PDB file of C-alpha atoms in Angstrom:
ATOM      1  CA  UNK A   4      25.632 -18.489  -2.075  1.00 65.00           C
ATOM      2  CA  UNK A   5      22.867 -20.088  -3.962  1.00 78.00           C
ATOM      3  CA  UNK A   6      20.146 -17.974  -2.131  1.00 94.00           C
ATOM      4  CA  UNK A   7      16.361 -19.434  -3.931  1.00 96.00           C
ATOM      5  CA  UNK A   8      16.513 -21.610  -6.301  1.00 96.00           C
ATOM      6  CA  UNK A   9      13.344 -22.852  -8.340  1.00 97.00           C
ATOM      7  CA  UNK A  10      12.808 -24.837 -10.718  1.00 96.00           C
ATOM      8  CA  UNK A  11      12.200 -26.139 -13.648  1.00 97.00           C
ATOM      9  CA  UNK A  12      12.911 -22.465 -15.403  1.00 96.00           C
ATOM     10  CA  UNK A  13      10.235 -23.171 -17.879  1.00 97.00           C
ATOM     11  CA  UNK A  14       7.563 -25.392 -18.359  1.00 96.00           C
ATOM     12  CA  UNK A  15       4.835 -26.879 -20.556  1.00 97.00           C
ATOM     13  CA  UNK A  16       1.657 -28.340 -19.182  1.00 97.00           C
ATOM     14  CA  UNK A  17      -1.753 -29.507 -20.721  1.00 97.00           C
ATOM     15  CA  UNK A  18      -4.764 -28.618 -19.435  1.00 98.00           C
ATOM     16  CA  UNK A  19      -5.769 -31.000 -16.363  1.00 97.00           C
ATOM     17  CA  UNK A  20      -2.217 -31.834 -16.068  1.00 97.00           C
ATOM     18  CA  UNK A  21      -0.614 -31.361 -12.072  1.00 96.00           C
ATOM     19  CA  UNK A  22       2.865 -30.416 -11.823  1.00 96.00           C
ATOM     20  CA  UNK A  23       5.126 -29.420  -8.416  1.00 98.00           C
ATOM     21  CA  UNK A  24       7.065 -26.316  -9.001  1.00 98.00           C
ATOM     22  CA  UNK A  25      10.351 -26.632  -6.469  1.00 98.00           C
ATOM     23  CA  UNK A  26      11.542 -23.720  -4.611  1.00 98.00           C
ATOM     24  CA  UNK A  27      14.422 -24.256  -1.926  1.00 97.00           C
ATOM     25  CA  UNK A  28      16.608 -21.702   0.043  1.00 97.00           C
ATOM     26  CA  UNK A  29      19.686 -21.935   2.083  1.00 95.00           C
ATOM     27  CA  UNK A  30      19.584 -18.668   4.129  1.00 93.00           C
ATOM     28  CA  UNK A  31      17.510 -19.967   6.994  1.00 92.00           C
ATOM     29  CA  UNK A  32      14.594 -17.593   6.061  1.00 92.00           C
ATOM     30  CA  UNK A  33      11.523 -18.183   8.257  1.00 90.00           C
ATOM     31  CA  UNK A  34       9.265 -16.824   5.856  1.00 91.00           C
ATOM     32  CA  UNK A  35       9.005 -18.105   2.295  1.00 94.00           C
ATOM     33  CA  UNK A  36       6.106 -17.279  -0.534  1.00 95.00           C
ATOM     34  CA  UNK A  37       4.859 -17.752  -4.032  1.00 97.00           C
ATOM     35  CA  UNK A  38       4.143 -15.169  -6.375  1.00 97.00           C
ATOM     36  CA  UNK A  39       2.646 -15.078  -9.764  1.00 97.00           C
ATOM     37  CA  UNK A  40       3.404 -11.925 -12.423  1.00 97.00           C
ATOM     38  CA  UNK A  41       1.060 -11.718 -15.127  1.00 94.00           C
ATOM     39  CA  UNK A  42       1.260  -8.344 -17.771  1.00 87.00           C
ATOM     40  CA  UNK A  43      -0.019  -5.539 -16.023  1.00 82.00           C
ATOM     41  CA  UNK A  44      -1.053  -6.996 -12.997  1.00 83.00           C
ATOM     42  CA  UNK A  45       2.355  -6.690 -10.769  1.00 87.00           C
ATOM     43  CA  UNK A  46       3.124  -9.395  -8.305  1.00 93.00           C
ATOM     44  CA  UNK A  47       0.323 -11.685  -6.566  1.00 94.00           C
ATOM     45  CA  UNK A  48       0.531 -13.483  -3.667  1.00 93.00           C
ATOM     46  CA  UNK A  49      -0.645 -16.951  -4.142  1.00 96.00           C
ATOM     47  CA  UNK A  50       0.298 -19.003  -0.957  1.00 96.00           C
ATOM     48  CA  UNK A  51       2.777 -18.077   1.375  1.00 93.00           C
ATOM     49  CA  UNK A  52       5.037 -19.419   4.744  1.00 93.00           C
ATOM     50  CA  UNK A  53       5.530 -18.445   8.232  1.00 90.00           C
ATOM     51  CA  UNK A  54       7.840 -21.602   9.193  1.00 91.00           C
ATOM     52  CA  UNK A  55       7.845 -25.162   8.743  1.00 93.00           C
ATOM     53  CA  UNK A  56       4.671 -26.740   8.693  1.00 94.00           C
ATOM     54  CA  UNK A  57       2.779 -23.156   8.657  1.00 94.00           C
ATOM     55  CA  UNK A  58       1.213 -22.244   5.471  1.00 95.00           C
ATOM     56  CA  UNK A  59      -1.163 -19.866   4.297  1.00 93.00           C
ATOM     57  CA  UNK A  60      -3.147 -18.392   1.401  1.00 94.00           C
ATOM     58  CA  UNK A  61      -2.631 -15.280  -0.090  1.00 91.00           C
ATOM     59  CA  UNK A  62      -5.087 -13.403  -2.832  1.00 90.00           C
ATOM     60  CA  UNK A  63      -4.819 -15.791  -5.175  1.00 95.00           C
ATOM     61  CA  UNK A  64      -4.847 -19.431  -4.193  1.00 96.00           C
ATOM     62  CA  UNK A  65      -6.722 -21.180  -6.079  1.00 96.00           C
ATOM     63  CA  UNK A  66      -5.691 -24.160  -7.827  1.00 96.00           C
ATOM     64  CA  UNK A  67      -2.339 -24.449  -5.599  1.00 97.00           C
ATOM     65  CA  UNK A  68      -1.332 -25.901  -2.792  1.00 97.00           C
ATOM     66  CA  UNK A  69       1.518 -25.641  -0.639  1.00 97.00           C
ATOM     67  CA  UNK A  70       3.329 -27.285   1.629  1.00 96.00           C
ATOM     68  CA  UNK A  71       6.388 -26.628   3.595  1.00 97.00           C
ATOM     69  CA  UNK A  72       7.710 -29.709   5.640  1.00 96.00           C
ATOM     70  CA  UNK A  73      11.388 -28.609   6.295  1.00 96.00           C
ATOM     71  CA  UNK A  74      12.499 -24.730   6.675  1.00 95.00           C
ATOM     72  CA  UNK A  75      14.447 -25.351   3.123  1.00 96.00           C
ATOM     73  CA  UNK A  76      12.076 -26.420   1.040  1.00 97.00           C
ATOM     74  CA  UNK A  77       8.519 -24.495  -0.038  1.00 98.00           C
ATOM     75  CA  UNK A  78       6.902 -26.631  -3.136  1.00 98.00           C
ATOM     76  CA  UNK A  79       4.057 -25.728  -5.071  1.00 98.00           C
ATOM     77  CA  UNK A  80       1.374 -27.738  -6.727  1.00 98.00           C
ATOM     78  CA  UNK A  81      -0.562 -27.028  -9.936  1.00 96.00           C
ATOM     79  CA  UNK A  82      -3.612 -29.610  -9.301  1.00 92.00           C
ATOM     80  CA  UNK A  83      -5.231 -29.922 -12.697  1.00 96.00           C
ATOM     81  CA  UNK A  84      -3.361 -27.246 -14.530  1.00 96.00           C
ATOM     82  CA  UNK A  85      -5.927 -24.615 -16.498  1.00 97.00           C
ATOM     83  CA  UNK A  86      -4.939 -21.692 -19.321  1.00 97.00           C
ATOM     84  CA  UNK A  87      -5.292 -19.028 -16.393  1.00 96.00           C
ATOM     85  CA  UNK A  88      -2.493 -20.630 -14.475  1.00 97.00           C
ATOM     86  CA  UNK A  89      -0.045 -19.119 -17.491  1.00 97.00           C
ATOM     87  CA  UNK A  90       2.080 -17.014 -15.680  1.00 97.00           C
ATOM     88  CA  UNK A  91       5.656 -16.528 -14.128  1.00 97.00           C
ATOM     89  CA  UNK A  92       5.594 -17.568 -10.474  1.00 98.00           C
ATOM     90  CA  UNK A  93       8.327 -16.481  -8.422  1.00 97.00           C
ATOM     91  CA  UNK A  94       9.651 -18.244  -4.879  1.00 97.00           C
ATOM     92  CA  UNK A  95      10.959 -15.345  -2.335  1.00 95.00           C
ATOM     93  CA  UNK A  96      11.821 -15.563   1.508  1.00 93.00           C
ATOM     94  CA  UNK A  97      12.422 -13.488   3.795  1.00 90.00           C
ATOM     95  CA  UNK A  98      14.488 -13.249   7.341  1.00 86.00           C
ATOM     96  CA  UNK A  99      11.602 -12.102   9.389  1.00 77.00           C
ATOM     97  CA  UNK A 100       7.782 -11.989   7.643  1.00 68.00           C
ATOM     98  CA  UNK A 101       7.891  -9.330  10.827  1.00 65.00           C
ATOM     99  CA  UNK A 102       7.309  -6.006   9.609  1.00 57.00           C
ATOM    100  CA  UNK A 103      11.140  -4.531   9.125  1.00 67.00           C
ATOM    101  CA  UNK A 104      13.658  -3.850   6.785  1.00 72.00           C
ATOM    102  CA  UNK A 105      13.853  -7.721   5.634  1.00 80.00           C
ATOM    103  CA  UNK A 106      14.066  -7.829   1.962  1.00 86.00           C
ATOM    104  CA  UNK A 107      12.065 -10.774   0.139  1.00 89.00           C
ATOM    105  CA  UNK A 108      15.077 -12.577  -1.955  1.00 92.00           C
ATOM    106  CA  UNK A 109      13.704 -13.460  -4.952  1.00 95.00           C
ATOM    107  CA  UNK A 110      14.326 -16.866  -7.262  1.00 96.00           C
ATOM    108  CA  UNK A 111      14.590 -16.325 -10.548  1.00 95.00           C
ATOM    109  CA  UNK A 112      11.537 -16.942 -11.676  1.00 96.00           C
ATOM    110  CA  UNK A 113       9.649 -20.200 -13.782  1.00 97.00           C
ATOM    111  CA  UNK A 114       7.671 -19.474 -16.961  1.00 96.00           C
ATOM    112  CA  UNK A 115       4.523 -21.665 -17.017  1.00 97.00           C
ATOM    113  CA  UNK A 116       2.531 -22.019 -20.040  1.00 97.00           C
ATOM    114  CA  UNK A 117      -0.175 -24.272 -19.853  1.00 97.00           C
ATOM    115  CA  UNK A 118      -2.303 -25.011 -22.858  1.00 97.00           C
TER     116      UNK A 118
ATOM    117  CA  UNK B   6      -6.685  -3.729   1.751  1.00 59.00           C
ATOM    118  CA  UNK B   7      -3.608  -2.413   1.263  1.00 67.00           C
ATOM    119  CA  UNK B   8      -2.870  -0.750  -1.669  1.00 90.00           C
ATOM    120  CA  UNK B   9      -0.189   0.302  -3.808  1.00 94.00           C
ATOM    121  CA  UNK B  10      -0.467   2.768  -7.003  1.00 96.00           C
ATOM    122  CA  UNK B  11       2.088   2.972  -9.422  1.00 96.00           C
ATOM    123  CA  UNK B  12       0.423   6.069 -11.942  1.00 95.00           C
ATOM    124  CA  UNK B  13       3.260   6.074 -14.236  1.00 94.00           C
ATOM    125  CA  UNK B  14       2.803   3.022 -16.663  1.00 91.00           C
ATOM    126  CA  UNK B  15       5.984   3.729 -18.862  1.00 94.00           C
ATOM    127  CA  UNK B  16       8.422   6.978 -18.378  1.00 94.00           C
ATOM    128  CA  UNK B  17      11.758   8.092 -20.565  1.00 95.00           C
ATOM    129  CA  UNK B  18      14.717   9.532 -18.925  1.00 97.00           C
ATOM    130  CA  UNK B  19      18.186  10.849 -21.054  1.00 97.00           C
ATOM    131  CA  UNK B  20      21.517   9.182 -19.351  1.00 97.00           C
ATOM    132  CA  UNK B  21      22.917  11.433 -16.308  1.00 97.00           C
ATOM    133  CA  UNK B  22      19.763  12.751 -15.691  1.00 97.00           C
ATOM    134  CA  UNK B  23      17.624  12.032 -12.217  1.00 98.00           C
ATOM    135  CA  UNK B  24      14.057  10.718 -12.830  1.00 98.00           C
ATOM    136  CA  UNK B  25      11.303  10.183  -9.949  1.00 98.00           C
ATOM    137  CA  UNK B  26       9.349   7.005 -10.238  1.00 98.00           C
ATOM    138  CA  UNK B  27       5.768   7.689  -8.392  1.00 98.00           C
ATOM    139  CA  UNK B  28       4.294   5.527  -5.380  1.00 98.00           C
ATOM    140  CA  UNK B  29       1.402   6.230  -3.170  1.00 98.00           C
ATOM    141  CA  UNK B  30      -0.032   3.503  -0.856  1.00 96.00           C
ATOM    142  CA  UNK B  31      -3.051   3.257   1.657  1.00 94.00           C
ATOM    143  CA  UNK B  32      -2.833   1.611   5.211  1.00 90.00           C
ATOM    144  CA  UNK B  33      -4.762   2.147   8.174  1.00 89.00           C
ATOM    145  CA  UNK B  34      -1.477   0.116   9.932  1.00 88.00           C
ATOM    146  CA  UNK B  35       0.826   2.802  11.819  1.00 89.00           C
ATOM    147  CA  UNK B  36       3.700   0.340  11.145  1.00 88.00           C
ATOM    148  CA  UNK B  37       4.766  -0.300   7.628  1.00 90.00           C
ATOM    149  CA  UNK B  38       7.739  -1.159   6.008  1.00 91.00           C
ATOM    150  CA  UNK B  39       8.368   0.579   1.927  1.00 94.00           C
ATOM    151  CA  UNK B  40      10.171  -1.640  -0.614  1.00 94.00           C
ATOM    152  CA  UNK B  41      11.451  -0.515  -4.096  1.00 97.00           C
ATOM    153  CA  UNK B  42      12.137  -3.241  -6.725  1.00 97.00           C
ATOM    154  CA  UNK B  43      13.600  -3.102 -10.011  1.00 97.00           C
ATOM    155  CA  UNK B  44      12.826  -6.089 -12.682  1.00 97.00           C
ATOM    156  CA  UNK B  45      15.236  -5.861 -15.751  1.00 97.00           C
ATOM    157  CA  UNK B  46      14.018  -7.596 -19.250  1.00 95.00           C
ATOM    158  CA  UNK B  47      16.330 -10.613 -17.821  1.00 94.00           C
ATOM    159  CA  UNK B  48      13.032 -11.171 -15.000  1.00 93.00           C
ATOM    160  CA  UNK B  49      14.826 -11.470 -11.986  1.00 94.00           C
ATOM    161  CA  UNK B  50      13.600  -9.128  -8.825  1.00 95.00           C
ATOM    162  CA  UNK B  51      16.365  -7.001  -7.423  1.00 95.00           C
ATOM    163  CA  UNK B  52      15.842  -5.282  -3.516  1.00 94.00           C
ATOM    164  CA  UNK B  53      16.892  -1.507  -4.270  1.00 96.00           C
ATOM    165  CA  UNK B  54      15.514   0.128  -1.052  1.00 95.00           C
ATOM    166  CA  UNK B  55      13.670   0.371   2.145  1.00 94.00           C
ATOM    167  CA  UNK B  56      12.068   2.929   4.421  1.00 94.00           C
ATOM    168  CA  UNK B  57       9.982   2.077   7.301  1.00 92.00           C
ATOM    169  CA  UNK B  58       7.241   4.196   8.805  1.00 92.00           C
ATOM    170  CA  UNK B  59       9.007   5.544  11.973  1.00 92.00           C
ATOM    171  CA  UNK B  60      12.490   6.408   9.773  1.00 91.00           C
ATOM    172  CA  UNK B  61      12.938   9.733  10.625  1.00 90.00           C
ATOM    173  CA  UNK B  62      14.957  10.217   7.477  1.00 94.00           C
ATOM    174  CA  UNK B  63      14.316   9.259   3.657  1.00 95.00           C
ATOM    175  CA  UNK B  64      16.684   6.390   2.877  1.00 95.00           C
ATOM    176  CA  UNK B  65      19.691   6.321   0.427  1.00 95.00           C
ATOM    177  CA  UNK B  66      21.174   3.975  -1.453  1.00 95.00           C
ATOM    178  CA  UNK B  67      23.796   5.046  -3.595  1.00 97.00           C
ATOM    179  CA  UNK B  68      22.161   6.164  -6.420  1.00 97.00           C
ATOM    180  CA  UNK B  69      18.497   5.578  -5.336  1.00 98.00           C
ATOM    181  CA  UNK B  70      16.712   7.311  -2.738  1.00 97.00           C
ATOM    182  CA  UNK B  71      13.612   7.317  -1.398  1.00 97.00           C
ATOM    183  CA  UNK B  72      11.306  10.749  -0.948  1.00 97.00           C
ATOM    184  CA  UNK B  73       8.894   9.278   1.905  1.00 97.00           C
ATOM    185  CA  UNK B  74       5.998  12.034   2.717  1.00 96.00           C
ATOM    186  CA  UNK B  75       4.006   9.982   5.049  1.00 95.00           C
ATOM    187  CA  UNK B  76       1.107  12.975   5.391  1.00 95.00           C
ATOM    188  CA  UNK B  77       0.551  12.250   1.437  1.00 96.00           C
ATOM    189  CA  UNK B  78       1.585   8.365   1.823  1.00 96.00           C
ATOM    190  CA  UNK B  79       3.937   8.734  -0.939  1.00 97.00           C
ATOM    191  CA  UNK B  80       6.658   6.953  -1.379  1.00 97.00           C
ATOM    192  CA  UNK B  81       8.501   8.019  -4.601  1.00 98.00           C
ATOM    193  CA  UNK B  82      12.007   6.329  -5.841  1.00 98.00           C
ATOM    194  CA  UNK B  83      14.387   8.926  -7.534  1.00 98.00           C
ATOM    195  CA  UNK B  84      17.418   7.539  -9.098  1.00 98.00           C
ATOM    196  CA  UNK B  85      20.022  10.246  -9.727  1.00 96.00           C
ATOM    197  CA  UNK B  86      22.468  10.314 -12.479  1.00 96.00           C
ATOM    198  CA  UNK B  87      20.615   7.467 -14.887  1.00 97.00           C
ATOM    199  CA  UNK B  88      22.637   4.681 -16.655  1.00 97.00           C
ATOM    200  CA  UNK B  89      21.481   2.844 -19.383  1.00 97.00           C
ATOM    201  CA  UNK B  90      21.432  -0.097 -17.288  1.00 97.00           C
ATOM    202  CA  UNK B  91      18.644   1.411 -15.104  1.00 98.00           C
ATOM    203  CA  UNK B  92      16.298   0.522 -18.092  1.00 98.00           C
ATOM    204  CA  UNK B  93      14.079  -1.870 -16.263  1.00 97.00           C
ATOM    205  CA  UNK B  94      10.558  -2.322 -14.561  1.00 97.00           C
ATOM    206  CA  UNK B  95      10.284  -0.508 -10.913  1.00 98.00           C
ATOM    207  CA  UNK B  96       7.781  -2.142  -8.385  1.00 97.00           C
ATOM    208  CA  UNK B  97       7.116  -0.802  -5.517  1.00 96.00           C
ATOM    209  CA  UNK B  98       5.951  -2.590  -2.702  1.00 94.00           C
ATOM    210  CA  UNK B  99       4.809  -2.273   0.852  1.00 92.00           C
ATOM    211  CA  UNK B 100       4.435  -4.691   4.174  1.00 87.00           C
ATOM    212  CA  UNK B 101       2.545  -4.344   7.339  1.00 77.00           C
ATOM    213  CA  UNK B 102       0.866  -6.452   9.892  1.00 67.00           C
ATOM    214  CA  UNK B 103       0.007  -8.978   7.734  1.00 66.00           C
ATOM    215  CA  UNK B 104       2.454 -11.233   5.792  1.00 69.00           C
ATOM    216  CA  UNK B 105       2.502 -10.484   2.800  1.00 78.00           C
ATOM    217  CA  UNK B 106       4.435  -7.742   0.403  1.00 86.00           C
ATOM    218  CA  UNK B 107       1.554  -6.181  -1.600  1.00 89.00           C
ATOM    219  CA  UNK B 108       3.370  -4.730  -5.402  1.00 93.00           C
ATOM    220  CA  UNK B 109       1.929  -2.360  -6.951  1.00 94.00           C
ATOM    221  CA  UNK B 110       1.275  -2.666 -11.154  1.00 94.00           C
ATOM    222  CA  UNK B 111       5.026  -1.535 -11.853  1.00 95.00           C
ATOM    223  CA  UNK B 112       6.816   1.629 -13.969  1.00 97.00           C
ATOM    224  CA  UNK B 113       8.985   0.690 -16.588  1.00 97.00           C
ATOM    225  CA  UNK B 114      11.885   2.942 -17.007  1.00 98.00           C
ATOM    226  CA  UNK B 115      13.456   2.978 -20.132  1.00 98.00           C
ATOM    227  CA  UNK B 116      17.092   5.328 -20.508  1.00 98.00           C
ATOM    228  CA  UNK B 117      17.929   6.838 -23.988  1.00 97.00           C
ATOM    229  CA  UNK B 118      21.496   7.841 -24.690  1.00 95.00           C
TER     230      UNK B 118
END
């Protein structure tokens, strides 16, 4: 079971750059999201998915964008890529984004450092 | 907002003992779902355990269990019998009518021999 898969694992950008970080999952989760972890700061939600071609923003989306054409697939894109965007971001999905027992599965994570 | 508070930046447990990783949270939502998560250096997120608001009991999970005082909205983890293994970060994390899973800062848990 390959469960969420993102990638690239890490990456390097230059300011102003734009980059699409790929997150796909193979459990027929209706809900998917993107997360960024910074030091001290936890998880925050920056965009997240209630089904194909539903998105929403989360508390902190700006500078993203999402999209999420097919149930699989939940890409997001850095539009001009700043120092603040440094950060792991993690892809997770979930059964239900109902309130229950659903666990978010988590990807393993990409390391972004943008200088 | 919802909120999650995770006091303990940084605790220190000896192997075999039980240690009790604090979480208090703040919802006006009478339906809420409780998630514990543990992070090891390696950065992947690991589901440990789950208690929803109308559970009647605290939920189990082999070694992990969850003390769930709703009056106090706390929701502490307390992992019995520590391994080295359990060295790790601890998130705690909590849904309601909204859609997303709010974390709190984290606890990292670190197991001397």
């Amino acid at each position: 079971n390959a469960g969420v898969t993102q990638t690239p694992k890490f990456q390097v950008l230059k300011t102003g750059q734009s980059m699409t970080l790929q997150c796909a999952q193979d459990m027929n989760h209706e809900y998917m999201s993107w997360y960024r972890q910074d030091p001290g700061m936890g998880l925050r939600l920056i965009h997240y998915s209630v089904g194909a071609g539903i998105t929403d923003q989360g508390e902190v989306p700006n500078g993203y964008n999402v999209s999420r054409s097919t149930t699989e697939d939940f890409p997001l894109r850095l539009l001009s890529a700043a120092p603040s965007q440094t950060s792991v971001y993690f892809c997770a999905s979930s059964y239900s984004y109902r309130v229950s027992g659903s666990p978010l599965h988590f990807g393993n994570g990409t390391r972004l450092t943008v200088t | 907002a919802q909120k999650i508070t995770q006091t303990q930046p940084g605790m220190f447990v000896q192997e075999k003992e039980a240690v009790t990783l604090d979480c208090t949270y703040d919802t006006s939502d009478p339906s809420y779902g409780l998630f514990w998560y543990k992070q090891p250096s390696s950065g992947e997120m690991i589901f440990l355990i789950y208690q929803g608001s109308y559970d009647q009991q605290n939920a189990t999970e082999g070694r992990y269990s969850l003390n769930f005082q709703k009056a106090r909205k706390s929701a502490n983890l307390v992992i019995s019998a520590s391994q080295l293994g359990d060295s790790a970060m601890y998130f705690c994390a909590m849904s309601n009518s909204g859609y997303a899973l709010n974390f709190g800062k984290g606890t990292s848990l670190l197991v001397t021999p």
